[in-house]
Amino acid sequence: MIQSTTPGKMDRLAAFIEVFKLRIAVVSTPHASSPGSPALLLAGSEDEGNARVVFRLHGFSEVPDDVRVVAEVNFDNEANPLMSALPDEISVPLGGSVALQATAMAFLSEAAEGRCGRSAALNRLAEVLMLMVLRSAIDSGAQQPGLLAGLAHASLHRALVSIHEMPAHPWTVDDLAASAAMSRSAFMSSFRTTVGMTPMAYLGAWRLTLARRHLKAGEAVKLTARRAGFGSAAAFSRAFSRAYGHAPADLKRAGASAL
């Protein structure tokens, strides 16, 4: 497993970044962004101390007047459970983070100067800004049970990261409780209360999420079942059909055109 340099903490975003591709495109005219599509904007005036980065899950029907840059966000939005877990709006003030402020200033400098490679630089800096917004959302947690609340939990996040990074491992509740450094009973109770489902239910849902991606890419059902951690293709097919209402072979036949 990949661990951060901070003892006791694990990288809660790494698996999502590896599995789901983050793509951000800065729009040329801020007021031309598409309502309904997730969007990230840089707004406010640094001189007035109200500069902020704002993410809206369903985009902006009306872009605020003080907006300086807008970028459209594609993080495999429909398939990515992290995107589904985000609140409708996340606003992060630049003054709360030296790194966020420095990145935003570099972003605005690129936007203003028109140097070679400007478009690529803007898009990549926007990706970094989005990752910082996601960090803020995870650190803040959530009032309601769900993935964000679990990732924000001081102990449970270790079990979630273990599931995300090694989905094919034959996890047991005891294993996951140990990864969270909790007793079995405390882990089960806390996981259900915080995440909103049992650890095994979450593990199964994550495996099926990954399996759908493999099948859409045209991977064989047996190989997908093995990579996703199911004991057999038959067990995988039953679980997949219960979850999605059709056999995995039906999705595989659609191939890459379904992506």
PDB file of C-alpha atoms in Angstrom, residues 24-249:
ATOM      1  CA  ILE A  24     -10.075  19.340 -16.784  1.00  0.00           C
ATOM      2  CA  ALA A  25     -10.480  21.854 -19.586  1.00  0.00           C
ATOM      3  CA  VAL A  26     -10.359  25.596 -18.993  1.00  0.00           C
ATOM      4  CA  VAL A  27     -13.099  27.342 -20.973  1.00  0.00           C
ATOM      5  CA  SER A  28     -12.112  30.408 -22.967  1.00  0.00           C
ATOM      6  CA  THR A  29     -15.029  32.510 -21.745  1.00  0.00           C
ATOM      7  CA  PRO A  30     -16.051  32.029 -18.097  1.00  0.00           C
ATOM      8  CA  HIS A  31     -19.742  32.628 -18.792  1.00  0.00           C
ATOM      9  CA  ALA A  32     -19.721  29.949 -21.542  1.00  0.00           C
ATOM     10  CA  SER A  33     -19.480  26.985 -19.154  1.00  0.00           C
ATOM     11  CA  SER A  34     -22.124  24.294 -19.542  1.00  0.00           C
ATOM     12  CA  PRO A  35     -24.801  24.197 -16.806  1.00  0.00           C
ATOM     13  CA  GLY A  36     -25.230  20.684 -15.439  1.00  0.00           C
ATOM     14  CA  SER A  37     -21.613  19.659 -15.971  1.00  0.00           C
ATOM     15  CA  PRO A  38     -19.252  19.682 -12.968  1.00  0.00           C
ATOM     16  CA  ALA A  39     -17.209  22.860 -12.981  1.00  0.00           C
ATOM     17  CA  LEU A  40     -14.384  24.477 -11.069  1.00  0.00           C
ATOM     18  CA  LEU A  41     -13.918  28.215 -10.866  1.00  0.00           C
ATOM     19  CA  LEU A  42     -11.439  30.671  -9.459  1.00  0.00           C
ATOM     20  CA  ALA A  43     -13.264  33.704  -8.152  1.00  0.00           C
ATOM     21  CA  GLY A  44     -12.839  36.848  -6.111  1.00  0.00           C
ATOM     22  CA  SER A  45     -10.069  39.392  -5.755  1.00  0.00           C
ATOM     23  CA  GLU A  46      -6.952  38.529  -3.798  1.00  0.00           C
ATOM     24  CA  ASP A  47      -6.601  42.192  -2.814  1.00  0.00           C
ATOM     25  CA  GLU A  48      -9.984  42.056  -1.090  1.00  0.00           C
ATOM     26  CA  GLY A  49      -9.083  38.807   0.644  1.00  0.00           C
ATOM     27  CA  ASN A  50     -12.109  36.954  -0.751  1.00  0.00           C
ATOM     28  CA  ALA A  51     -10.390  34.918  -3.447  1.00  0.00           C
ATOM     29  CA  ARG A  52     -11.560  31.305  -3.492  1.00  0.00           C
ATOM     30  CA  VAL A  53     -11.721  28.155  -5.531  1.00  0.00           C
ATOM     31  CA  VAL A  54     -15.257  26.836  -5.937  1.00  0.00           C
ATOM     32  CA  PHE A  55     -16.396  23.462  -7.251  1.00  0.00           C
ATOM     33  CA  ARG A  56     -19.998  22.910  -8.301  1.00  0.00           C
ATOM     34  CA  LEU A  57     -21.089  19.314  -8.901  1.00  0.00           C
ATOM     35  CA  HIS A  58     -23.881  20.336 -11.262  1.00  0.00           C
ATOM     36  CA  GLY A  59     -22.173  23.317 -12.800  1.00  0.00           C
ATOM     37  CA  PHE A  60     -23.287  26.941 -12.777  1.00  0.00           C
ATOM     38  CA  SER A  61     -26.536  28.114 -14.319  1.00  0.00           C
ATOM     39  CA  GLU A  62     -25.307  31.645 -13.549  1.00  0.00           C
ATOM     40  CA  VAL A  63     -21.592  32.228 -13.142  1.00  0.00           C
ATOM     41  CA  PRO A  64     -20.872  34.742 -10.328  1.00  0.00           C
ATOM     42  CA  ASP A  65     -19.727  38.201 -11.453  1.00  0.00           C
ATOM     43  CA  ASP A  66     -16.363  37.974  -9.686  1.00  0.00           C
ATOM     44  CA  VAL A  67     -15.299  34.806 -11.523  1.00  0.00           C
ATOM     45  CA  ARG A  68     -11.899  34.993 -13.154  1.00  0.00           C
ATOM     46  CA  VAL A  69     -11.501  31.489 -14.614  1.00  0.00           C
ATOM     47  CA  VAL A  70     -13.855  28.529 -15.182  1.00  0.00           C
ATOM     48  CA  ALA A  71     -12.845  24.950 -15.954  1.00  0.00           C
ATOM     49  CA  GLU A  72     -15.057  21.985 -16.770  1.00  0.00           C
ATOM     50  CA  VAL A  73     -14.305  18.843 -14.752  1.00  0.00           C
ATOM     51  CA  ASN A  74     -14.442  15.262 -15.972  1.00  0.00           C
ATOM     52  CA  PHE A  75     -13.406  12.726 -13.346  1.00  0.00           C
ATOM     53  CA  ASP A  76     -15.385   9.847 -14.863  1.00  0.00           C
ATOM     54  CA  ASN A  77     -18.251  11.615 -13.166  1.00  0.00           C
ATOM     55  CA  GLU A  78     -20.994   8.991 -13.454  1.00  0.00           C
ATOM     56  CA  ALA A  79     -18.822   5.963 -12.668  1.00  0.00           C
ATOM     57  CA  ASN A  80     -16.665   7.496  -9.938  1.00  0.00           C
ATOM     58  CA  PRO A  81     -18.143   6.980  -6.436  1.00  0.00           C
ATOM     59  CA  LEU A  82     -16.023   9.835  -5.100  1.00  0.00           C
ATOM     60  CA  MET A  83     -17.751  12.285  -7.442  1.00  0.00           C
ATOM     61  CA  SER A  84     -21.136  10.927  -6.393  1.00  0.00           C
ATOM     62  CA  ALA A  85     -20.212  11.503  -2.754  1.00  0.00           C
ATOM     63  CA  LEU A  86     -19.296  15.184  -3.167  1.00  0.00           C
ATOM     64  CA  PRO A  87     -21.617  17.921  -1.943  1.00  0.00           C
ATOM     65  CA  ASP A  88     -23.208  20.161  -4.548  1.00  0.00           C
ATOM     66  CA  GLU A  89     -20.773  22.971  -3.761  1.00  0.00           C
ATOM     67  CA  ILE A  90     -17.311  23.155  -2.214  1.00  0.00           C
ATOM     68  CA  SER A  91     -15.736  26.572  -1.610  1.00  0.00           C
ATOM     69  CA  VAL A  92     -12.122  26.803  -0.444  1.00  0.00           C
ATOM     70  CA  PRO A  93     -10.623  30.222   0.420  1.00  0.00           C
ATOM     71  CA  LEU A  94      -7.141  30.780  -0.963  1.00  0.00           C
ATOM     72  CA  GLY A  95      -6.002  32.358   2.289  1.00  0.00           C
ATOM     73  CA  GLY A  96      -6.394  29.072   4.121  1.00  0.00           C
ATOM     74  CA  SER A  97      -3.557  27.325   2.277  1.00  0.00           C
ATOM     75  CA  VAL A  98      -0.172  28.592   1.123  1.00  0.00           C
ATOM     76  CA  ALA A  99       0.024  25.830  -1.520  1.00  0.00           C
ATOM     77  CA  LEU A 100      -3.466  26.571  -2.843  1.00  0.00           C
ATOM     78  CA  GLN A 101      -2.742  30.286  -3.050  1.00  0.00           C
ATOM     79  CA  ALA A 102       0.576  29.723  -4.853  1.00  0.00           C
ATOM     80  CA  THR A 103      -1.048  27.354  -7.365  1.00  0.00           C
ATOM     81  CA  ALA A 104      -3.884  29.782  -8.011  1.00  0.00           C
ATOM     82  CA  MET A 105      -1.445  32.636  -8.575  1.00  0.00           C
ATOM     83  CA  ALA A 106       0.593  30.512 -11.010  1.00  0.00           C
ATOM     84  CA  PHE A 107      -2.662  29.660 -12.769  1.00  0.00           C
ATOM     85  CA  LEU A 108      -3.652  33.325 -13.127  1.00  0.00           C
ATOM     86  CA  SER A 109      -0.149  34.212 -14.317  1.00  0.00           C
ATOM     87  CA  GLU A 110      -0.369  31.600 -17.083  1.00  0.00           C
ATOM     88  CA  ALA A 111      -3.838  32.846 -18.034  1.00  0.00           C
ATOM     89  CA  ALA A 112      -2.615  36.432 -18.339  1.00  0.00           C
ATOM     90  CA  GLU A 113       0.717  36.015 -20.114  1.00  0.00           C
ATOM     91  CA  GLY A 114      -0.143  33.914 -23.178  1.00  0.00           C
ATOM     92  CA  ARG A 115       3.180  32.044 -23.230  1.00  0.00           C
ATOM     93  CA  CYS A 116       3.835  28.923 -25.295  1.00  0.00           C
ATOM     94  CA  GLY A 117       2.157  25.846 -23.881  1.00  0.00           C
ATOM     95  CA  ARG A 118      -0.388  28.064 -22.132  1.00  0.00           C
ATOM     96  CA  SER A 119      -3.397  25.806 -22.697  1.00  0.00           C
ATOM     97  CA  ALA A 120      -1.650  22.662 -21.415  1.00  0.00           C
ATOM     98  CA  ALA A 121      -0.246  24.538 -18.421  1.00  0.00           C
ATOM     99  CA  LEU A 122      -3.676  25.943 -17.527  1.00  0.00           C
ATOM    100  CA  ASN A 123      -5.350  22.559 -17.711  1.00  0.00           C
ATOM    101  CA  ARG A 124      -2.717  20.904 -15.552  1.00  0.00           C
ATOM    102  CA  LEU A 125      -2.750  23.666 -12.975  1.00  0.00           C
ATOM    103  CA  ALA A 126      -6.543  23.352 -12.924  1.00  0.00           C
ATOM    104  CA  GLU A 127      -6.102  19.636 -12.192  1.00  0.00           C
ATOM    105  CA  VAL A 128      -3.892  20.493  -9.216  1.00  0.00           C
ATOM    106  CA  LEU A 129      -6.490  22.984  -7.982  1.00  0.00           C
ATOM    107  CA  MET A 130      -9.185  20.327  -8.278  1.00  0.00           C
ATOM    108  CA  LEU A 131      -7.089  17.842  -6.310  1.00  0.00           C
ATOM    109  CA  MET A 132      -6.675  20.441  -3.576  1.00  0.00           C
ATOM    110  CA  VAL A 133     -10.443  20.944  -3.510  1.00  0.00           C
ATOM    111  CA  LEU A 134     -10.918  17.177  -3.195  1.00  0.00           C
ATOM    112  CA  ARG A 135      -8.414  17.118  -0.317  1.00  0.00           C
ATOM    113  CA  SER A 136     -10.425  19.827   1.398  1.00  0.00           C
ATOM    114  CA  ALA A 137     -13.669  17.903   0.894  1.00  0.00           C
ATOM    115  CA  ILE A 138     -12.168  14.713   2.308  1.00  0.00           C
ATOM    116  CA  ASP A 139     -10.576  16.485   5.269  1.00  0.00           C
ATOM    117  CA  SER A 140     -13.884  18.204   6.036  1.00  0.00           C
ATOM    118  CA  GLY A 141     -15.806  14.933   5.932  1.00  0.00           C
ATOM    119  CA  ALA A 142     -19.595  14.929   5.662  1.00  0.00           C
ATOM    120  CA  GLN A 143     -22.585  15.341   7.920  1.00  0.00           C
ATOM    121  CA  GLN A 144     -24.325  12.323   6.384  1.00  0.00           C
ATOM    122  CA  PRO A 145     -23.013   8.725   6.231  1.00  0.00           C
ATOM    123  CA  GLY A 146     -21.110   7.938   3.072  1.00  0.00           C
ATOM    124  CA  LEU A 147     -17.750   7.669   1.380  1.00  0.00           C
ATOM    125  CA  LEU A 148     -16.543  11.168   2.316  1.00  0.00           C
ATOM    126  CA  ALA A 149     -17.324  10.581   5.981  1.00  0.00           C
ATOM    127  CA  GLY A 150     -15.424   7.289   5.856  1.00  0.00           C
ATOM    128  CA  LEU A 151     -12.393   8.816   4.159  1.00  0.00           C
ATOM    129  CA  ALA A 152     -12.339  11.598   6.760  1.00  0.00           C
ATOM    130  CA  HIS A 153     -12.471   9.156   9.670  1.00  0.00           C
ATOM    131  CA  ALA A 154      -9.181   8.873  11.530  1.00  0.00           C
ATOM    132  CA  SER A 155      -9.241   5.056  11.576  1.00  0.00           C
ATOM    133  CA  LEU A 156     -11.775   3.850   9.010  1.00  0.00           C
ATOM    134  CA  HIS A 157     -10.002   5.541   6.124  1.00  0.00           C
ATOM    135  CA  ARG A 158      -7.222   2.951   6.431  1.00  0.00           C
ATOM    136  CA  ALA A 159      -9.665   0.122   5.757  1.00  0.00           C
ATOM    137  CA  LEU A 160     -11.189   2.005   2.824  1.00  0.00           C
ATOM    138  CA  VAL A 161      -7.779   2.690   1.292  1.00  0.00           C
ATOM    139  CA  SER A 162      -6.883  -0.982   1.741  1.00  0.00           C
ATOM    140  CA  ILE A 163     -10.036  -1.981  -0.164  1.00  0.00           C
ATOM    141  CA  HIS A 164      -9.439   0.608  -2.889  1.00  0.00           C
ATOM    142  CA  GLU A 165      -5.821  -0.334  -3.463  1.00  0.00           C
ATOM    143  CA  MET A 166      -6.132  -4.128  -3.204  1.00  0.00           C
ATOM    144  CA  PRO A 167      -9.688  -5.044  -4.296  1.00  0.00           C
ATOM    145  CA  ALA A 168      -8.746  -8.599  -5.280  1.00  0.00           C
ATOM    146  CA  HIS A 169      -7.318  -9.437  -1.861  1.00  0.00           C
ATOM    147  CA  PRO A 170      -9.478 -11.986   0.018  1.00  0.00           C
ATOM    148  CA  TRP A 171     -10.450  -9.479   2.688  1.00  0.00           C
ATOM    149  CA  THR A 172     -12.263 -10.521   5.834  1.00  0.00           C
ATOM    150  CA  VAL A 173     -13.866  -8.258   8.409  1.00  0.00           C
ATOM    151  CA  ASP A 174     -11.076  -9.173  10.816  1.00  0.00           C
ATOM    152  CA  ASP A 175      -8.439  -8.152   8.257  1.00  0.00           C
ATOM    153  CA  LEU A 176     -10.086  -4.797   7.622  1.00  0.00           C
ATOM    154  CA  ALA A 177     -10.592  -4.152  11.316  1.00  0.00           C
ATOM    155  CA  ALA A 178      -6.893  -4.834  11.859  1.00  0.00           C
ATOM    156  CA  SER A 179      -5.957  -2.415   9.066  1.00  0.00           C
ATOM    157  CA  ALA A 180      -8.000   0.247  10.862  1.00  0.00           C
ATOM    158  CA  ALA A 181      -6.414  -0.689  14.212  1.00  0.00           C
ATOM    159  CA  MET A 182      -9.860  -1.308  15.692  1.00  0.00           C
ATOM    160  CA  SER A 183     -11.564  -4.221  17.384  1.00  0.00           C
ATOM    161  CA  ARG A 184     -13.910  -6.223  15.178  1.00  0.00           C
ATOM    162  CA  SER A 185     -17.061  -5.090  16.959  1.00  0.00           C
ATOM    163  CA  ALA A 186     -16.043  -1.423  17.088  1.00  0.00           C
ATOM    164  CA  PHE A 187     -15.011  -1.521  13.427  1.00  0.00           C
ATOM    165  CA  MET A 188     -18.280  -3.076  12.264  1.00  0.00           C
ATOM    166  CA  SER A 189     -20.389  -0.622  14.221  1.00  0.00           C
ATOM    167  CA  SER A 190     -18.359   2.437  13.230  1.00  0.00           C
ATOM    168  CA  PHE A 191     -18.135   1.458   9.562  1.00  0.00           C
ATOM    169  CA  ARG A 192     -21.890   0.967   9.209  1.00  0.00           C
ATOM    170  CA  THR A 193     -22.655   4.211  11.041  1.00  0.00           C
ATOM    171  CA  THR A 194     -20.064   6.278   9.178  1.00  0.00           C
ATOM    172  CA  VAL A 195     -20.119   4.825   5.665  1.00  0.00           C
ATOM    173  CA  GLY A 196     -23.745   3.720   5.633  1.00  0.00           C
ATOM    174  CA  MET A 197     -23.179   0.062   4.785  1.00  0.00           C
ATOM    175  CA  THR A 198     -21.208  -2.931   6.008  1.00  0.00           C
ATOM    176  CA  PRO A 199     -17.521  -3.335   5.084  1.00  0.00           C
ATOM    177  CA  MET A 200     -18.278  -6.387   2.942  1.00  0.00           C
ATOM    178  CA  ALA A 201     -21.064  -4.550   1.108  1.00  0.00           C
ATOM    179  CA  TYR A 202     -18.694  -1.679   0.362  1.00  0.00           C
ATOM    180  CA  LEU A 203     -15.989  -4.091  -0.791  1.00  0.00           C
ATOM    181  CA  GLY A 204     -18.458  -5.774  -3.144  1.00  0.00           C
ATOM    182  CA  ALA A 205     -19.644  -2.450  -4.554  1.00  0.00           C
ATOM    183  CA  TRP A 206     -16.064  -1.274  -5.198  1.00  0.00           C
ATOM    184  CA  ARG A 207     -15.199  -4.552  -6.902  1.00  0.00           C
ATOM    185  CA  LEU A 208     -18.236  -4.252  -9.166  1.00  0.00           C
ATOM    186  CA  THR A 209     -17.358  -0.634 -10.001  1.00  0.00           C
ATOM    187  CA  LEU A 210     -13.916  -1.754 -11.154  1.00  0.00           C
ATOM    188  CA  ALA A 211     -15.366  -4.765 -12.974  1.00  0.00           C
ATOM    189  CA  ARG A 212     -17.671  -2.548 -15.025  1.00  0.00           C
ATOM    190  CA  ARG A 213     -14.682  -0.562 -16.208  1.00  0.00           C
ATOM    191  CA  HIS A 214     -12.769  -3.696 -17.194  1.00  0.00           C
ATOM    192  CA  LEU A 215     -15.749  -5.074 -19.095  1.00  0.00           C
ATOM    193  CA  LYS A 216     -16.375  -1.800 -20.916  1.00  0.00           C
ATOM    194  CA  ALA A 217     -12.761  -1.951 -22.054  1.00  0.00           C
ATOM    195  CA  GLY A 218     -13.519  -5.357 -23.595  1.00  0.00           C
ATOM    196  CA  GLU A 219     -11.881  -7.577 -20.988  1.00  0.00           C
ATOM    197  CA  ALA A 220     -13.005 -11.214 -20.722  1.00  0.00           C
ATOM    198  CA  VAL A 221     -15.538 -12.031 -18.012  1.00  0.00           C
ATOM    199  CA  LYS A 222     -13.328 -14.655 -16.345  1.00  0.00           C
ATOM    200  CA  LEU A 223     -10.332 -12.341 -16.235  1.00  0.00           C
ATOM    201  CA  THR A 224     -12.475  -9.506 -14.894  1.00  0.00           C
ATOM    202  CA  ALA A 225     -13.904 -11.754 -12.174  1.00  0.00           C
ATOM    203  CA  ARG A 226     -10.393 -12.748 -11.072  1.00  0.00           C
ATOM    204  CA  ARG A 227      -9.010  -9.203 -11.150  1.00  0.00           C
ATOM    205  CA  ALA A 228     -11.982  -7.862  -9.198  1.00  0.00           C
ATOM    206  CA  GLY A 229     -11.557 -10.455  -6.464  1.00  0.00           C
ATOM    207  CA  PHE A 230     -14.526 -12.748  -7.064  1.00  0.00           C
ATOM    208  CA  GLY A 231     -14.080 -16.432  -6.311  1.00  0.00           C
ATOM    209  CA  SER A 232     -15.437 -17.547  -9.666  1.00  0.00           C
ATOM    210  CA  ALA A 233     -16.931 -16.197 -12.876  1.00  0.00           C
ATOM    211  CA  ALA A 234     -20.297 -17.619 -11.798  1.00  0.00           C
ATOM    212  CA  ALA A 235     -20.226 -15.776  -8.466  1.00  0.00           C
ATOM    213  CA  PHE A 236     -19.206 -12.613 -10.283  1.00  0.00           C
ATOM    214  CA  SER A 237     -21.991 -12.959 -12.841  1.00  0.00           C
ATOM    215  CA  ARG A 238     -24.611 -13.390 -10.104  1.00  0.00           C
ATOM    216  CA  ALA A 239     -23.376 -10.357  -8.168  1.00  0.00           C
ATOM    217  CA  PHE A 240     -23.127  -8.257 -11.323  1.00  0.00           C
ATOM    218  CA  SER A 241     -26.619  -9.197 -12.508  1.00  0.00           C
ATOM    219  CA  ARG A 242     -28.122  -8.378  -9.105  1.00  0.00           C
ATOM    220  CA  ALA A 243     -26.437  -4.979  -9.088  1.00  0.00           C
ATOM    221  CA  TYR A 244     -26.996  -3.890 -12.677  1.00  0.00           C
ATOM    222  CA  GLY A 245     -29.897  -5.955 -13.964  1.00  0.00           C
ATOM    223  CA  HIS A 246     -27.996  -7.644 -16.788  1.00  0.00           C
ATOM    224  CA  ALA A 247     -25.216 -10.174 -17.249  1.00  0.00           C
ATOM    225  CA  PRO A 248     -21.591  -8.995 -17.421  1.00  0.00           C
ATOM    226  CA  ALA A 249     -21.260 -10.581 -20.862  1.00  0.00           C
TER     227      ALA A 249
END
